[in-house]
Short mmCIF file of C-alpha atoms in Angstrom, two decimals:
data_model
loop_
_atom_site.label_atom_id
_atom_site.label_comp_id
_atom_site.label_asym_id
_atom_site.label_seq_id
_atom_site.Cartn_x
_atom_site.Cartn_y
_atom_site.Cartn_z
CA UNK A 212 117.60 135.36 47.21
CA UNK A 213 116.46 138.41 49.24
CA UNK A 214 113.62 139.92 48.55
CA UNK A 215 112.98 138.02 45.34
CA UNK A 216 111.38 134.92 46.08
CA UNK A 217 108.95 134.30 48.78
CA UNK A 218 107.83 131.19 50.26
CA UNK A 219 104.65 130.01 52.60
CA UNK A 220 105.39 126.97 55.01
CA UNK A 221 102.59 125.47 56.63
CA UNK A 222 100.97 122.58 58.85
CA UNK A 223 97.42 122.62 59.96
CA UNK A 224 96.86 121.36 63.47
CA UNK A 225 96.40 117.52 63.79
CA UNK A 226 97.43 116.72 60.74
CA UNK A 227 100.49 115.20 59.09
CA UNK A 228 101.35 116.94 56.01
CA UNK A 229 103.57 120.14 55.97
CA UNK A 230 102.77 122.25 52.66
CA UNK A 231 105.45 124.23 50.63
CA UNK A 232 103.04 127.18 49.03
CA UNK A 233 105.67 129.39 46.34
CA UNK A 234 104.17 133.18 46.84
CA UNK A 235 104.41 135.75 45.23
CA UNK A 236 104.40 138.44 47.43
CA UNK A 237 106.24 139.03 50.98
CA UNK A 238 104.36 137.72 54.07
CA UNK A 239 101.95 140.40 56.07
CA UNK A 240 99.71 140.15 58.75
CA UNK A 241 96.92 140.90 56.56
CA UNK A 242 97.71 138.60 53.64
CA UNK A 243 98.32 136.01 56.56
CA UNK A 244 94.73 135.92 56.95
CA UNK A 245 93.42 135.53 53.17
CA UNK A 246 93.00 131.76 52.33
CA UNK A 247 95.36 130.63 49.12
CA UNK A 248 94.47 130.54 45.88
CA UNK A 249 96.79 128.32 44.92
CA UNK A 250 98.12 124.63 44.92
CA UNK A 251 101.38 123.82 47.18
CA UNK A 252 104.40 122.89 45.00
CA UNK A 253 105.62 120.20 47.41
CA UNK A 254 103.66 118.71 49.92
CA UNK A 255 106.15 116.54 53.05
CA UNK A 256 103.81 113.71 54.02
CA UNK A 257 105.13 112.52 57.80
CA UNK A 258 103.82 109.09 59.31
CA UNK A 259 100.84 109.51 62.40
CA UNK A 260 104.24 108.78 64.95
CA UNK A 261 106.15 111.66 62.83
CA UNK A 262 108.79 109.04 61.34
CA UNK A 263 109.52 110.30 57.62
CA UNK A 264 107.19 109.48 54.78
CA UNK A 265 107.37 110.58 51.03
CA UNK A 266 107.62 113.68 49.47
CA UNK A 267 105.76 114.68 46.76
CA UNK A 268 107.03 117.47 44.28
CA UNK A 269 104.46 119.28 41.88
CA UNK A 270 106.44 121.63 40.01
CA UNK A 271 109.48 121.42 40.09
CA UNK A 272 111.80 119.60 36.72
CA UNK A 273 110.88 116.41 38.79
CA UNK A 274 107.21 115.66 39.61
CA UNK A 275 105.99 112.92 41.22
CA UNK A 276 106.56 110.97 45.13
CA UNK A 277 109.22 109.33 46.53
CA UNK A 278 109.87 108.23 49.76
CA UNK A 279 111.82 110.59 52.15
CA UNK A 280 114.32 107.65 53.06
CA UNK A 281 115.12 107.32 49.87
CA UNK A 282 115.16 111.26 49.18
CA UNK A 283 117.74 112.24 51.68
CA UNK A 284 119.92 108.94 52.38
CA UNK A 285 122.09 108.84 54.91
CA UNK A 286 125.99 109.88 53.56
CA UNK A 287 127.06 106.60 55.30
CA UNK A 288 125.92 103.45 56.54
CA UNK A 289 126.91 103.80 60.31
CA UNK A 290 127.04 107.81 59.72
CA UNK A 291 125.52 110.03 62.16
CA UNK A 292 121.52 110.68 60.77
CA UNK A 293 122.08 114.38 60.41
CA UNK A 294 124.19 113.84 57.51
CA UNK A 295 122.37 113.03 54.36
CA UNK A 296 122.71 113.67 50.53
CA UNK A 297 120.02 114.01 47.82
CA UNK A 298 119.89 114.19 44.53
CA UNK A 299 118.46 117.45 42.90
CA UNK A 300 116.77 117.79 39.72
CA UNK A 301 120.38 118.85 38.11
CA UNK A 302 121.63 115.79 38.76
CA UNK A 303 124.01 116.88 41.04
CA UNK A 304 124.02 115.18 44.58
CA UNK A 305 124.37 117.48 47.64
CA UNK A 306 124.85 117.21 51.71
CA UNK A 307 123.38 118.29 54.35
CA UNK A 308 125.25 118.60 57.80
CA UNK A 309 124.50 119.55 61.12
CA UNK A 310 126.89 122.58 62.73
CA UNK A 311 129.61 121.39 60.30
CA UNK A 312 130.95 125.22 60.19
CA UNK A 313 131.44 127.57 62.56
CA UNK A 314 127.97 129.84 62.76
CA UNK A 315 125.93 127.65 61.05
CA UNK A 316 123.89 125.62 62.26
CA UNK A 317 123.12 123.58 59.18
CA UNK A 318 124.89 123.83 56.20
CA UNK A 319 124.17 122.32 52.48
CA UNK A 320 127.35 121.38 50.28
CA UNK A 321 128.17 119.81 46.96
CA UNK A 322 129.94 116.19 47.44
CA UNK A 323 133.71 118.40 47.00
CA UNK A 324 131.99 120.62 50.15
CA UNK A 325 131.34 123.60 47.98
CA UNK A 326 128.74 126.06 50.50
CA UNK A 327 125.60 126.45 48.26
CA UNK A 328 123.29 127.09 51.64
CA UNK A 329 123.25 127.73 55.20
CA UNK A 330 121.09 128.32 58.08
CA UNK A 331 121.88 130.83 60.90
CA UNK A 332 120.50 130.90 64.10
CA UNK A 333 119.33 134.73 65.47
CA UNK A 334 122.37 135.85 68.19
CA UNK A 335 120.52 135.27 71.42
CA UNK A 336 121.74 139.04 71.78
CA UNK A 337 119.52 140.25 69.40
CA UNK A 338 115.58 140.74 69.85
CA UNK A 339 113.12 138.81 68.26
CA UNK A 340 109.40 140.92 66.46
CA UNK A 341 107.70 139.61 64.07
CA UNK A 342 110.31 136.89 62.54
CA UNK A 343 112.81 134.31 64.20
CA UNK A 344 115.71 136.49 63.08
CA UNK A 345 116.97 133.02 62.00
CA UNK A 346 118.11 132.84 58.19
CA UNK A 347 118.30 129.98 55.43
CA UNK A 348 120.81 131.71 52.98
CA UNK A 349 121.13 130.06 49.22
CA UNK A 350 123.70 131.15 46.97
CA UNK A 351 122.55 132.67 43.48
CA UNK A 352 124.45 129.81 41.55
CA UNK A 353 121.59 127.26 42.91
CA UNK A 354 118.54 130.06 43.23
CA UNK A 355 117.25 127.34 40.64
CA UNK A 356 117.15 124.64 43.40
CA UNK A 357 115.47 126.64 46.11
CA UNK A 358 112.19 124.97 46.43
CA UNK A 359 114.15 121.31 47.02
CA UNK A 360 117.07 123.40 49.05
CA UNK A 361 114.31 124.00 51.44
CA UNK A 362 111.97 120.67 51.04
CA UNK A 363 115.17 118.95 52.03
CA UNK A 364 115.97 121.49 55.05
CA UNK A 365 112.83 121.07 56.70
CA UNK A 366 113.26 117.12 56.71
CA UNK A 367 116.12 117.24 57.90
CA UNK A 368 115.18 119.69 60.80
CA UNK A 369 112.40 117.09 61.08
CA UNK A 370 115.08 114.46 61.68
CA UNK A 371 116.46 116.22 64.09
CA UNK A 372 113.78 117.08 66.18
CA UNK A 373 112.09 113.89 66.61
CA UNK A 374 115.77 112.05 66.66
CA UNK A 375 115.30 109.72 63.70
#
């Protein structure tokens, strides 16, 4: 997915909603500055206390809300809560897992663990500029999911950081 799509994450201060924006250019400082001229494709709608609350998808095959409990469900009853599946818009259920494989600190796979994503932390060896040197990879056979791939990967870093 390098260098071919481009995404805009954002969350104005004191407010609850985190915004998905699809781009269509690379990030800049200067662009950075400009105010959109367009409409987010997913918006993640978290409670006042940051519990989870519904997502709401605008463009994607599937359009509409649905609660974020009932997006990413736990992948057992008494599991731990940074294991959850969804269901994509291909009708295919996925997981996500937290440092299930070496090097990764999350990774996404289909319910026979086949890798379709992964997120990598920056080597604390290596220096930091303008980006976190931290990468979400997704793997061309699911480029078609990549606006839920990473919907579902900021909830569940949500989860993770406020322990829920």
């Amino acid at each position: 997915m390098y260098d071919r799509r481009f995404f805009h994450v954002t969350r104005q201060p004191g407010h609850t909603t985190t915004k998905i924006y699809e781009m269509n250019h690379r990030a800049s400082r200067y662009r950075n500055t400009l105010p959109f001229a367009r409409e987010a494709i997913i918006h993640l709608e978290f409670q006042p206390d940051e519990t989870l609350g519904t997502v709401s998808f605008f463009k994607a095959s599937y359009q509409g809300t649905i609660p974020m409990s009932r997006y990413l469900k736990k992948t057992a009853f008494f599991g731990p809560s940074l294991s959850r599946k969804f269901t994509a818009s291909d009708g295919h259920e996925y997981k996500w897992g937290f440092r299930m494989f070496a090097g990764q600190e999350w990774s996404l796979t289909t319910m026979d663990n086949g890798l379709v994503a992964h997120y990598d932390l920056k080597p604390s060896s290596v220096r930091t500029y303008d980006v976190s040197g931290n990468n979400l990879i997704i793997y061309e056979p699911f480029a078609h999911l990549v606006s839920e791939i990473l919907a579902s990967f900021l909830i569940m870093r949500h989860i993770a950081q406020f322990n829920l």
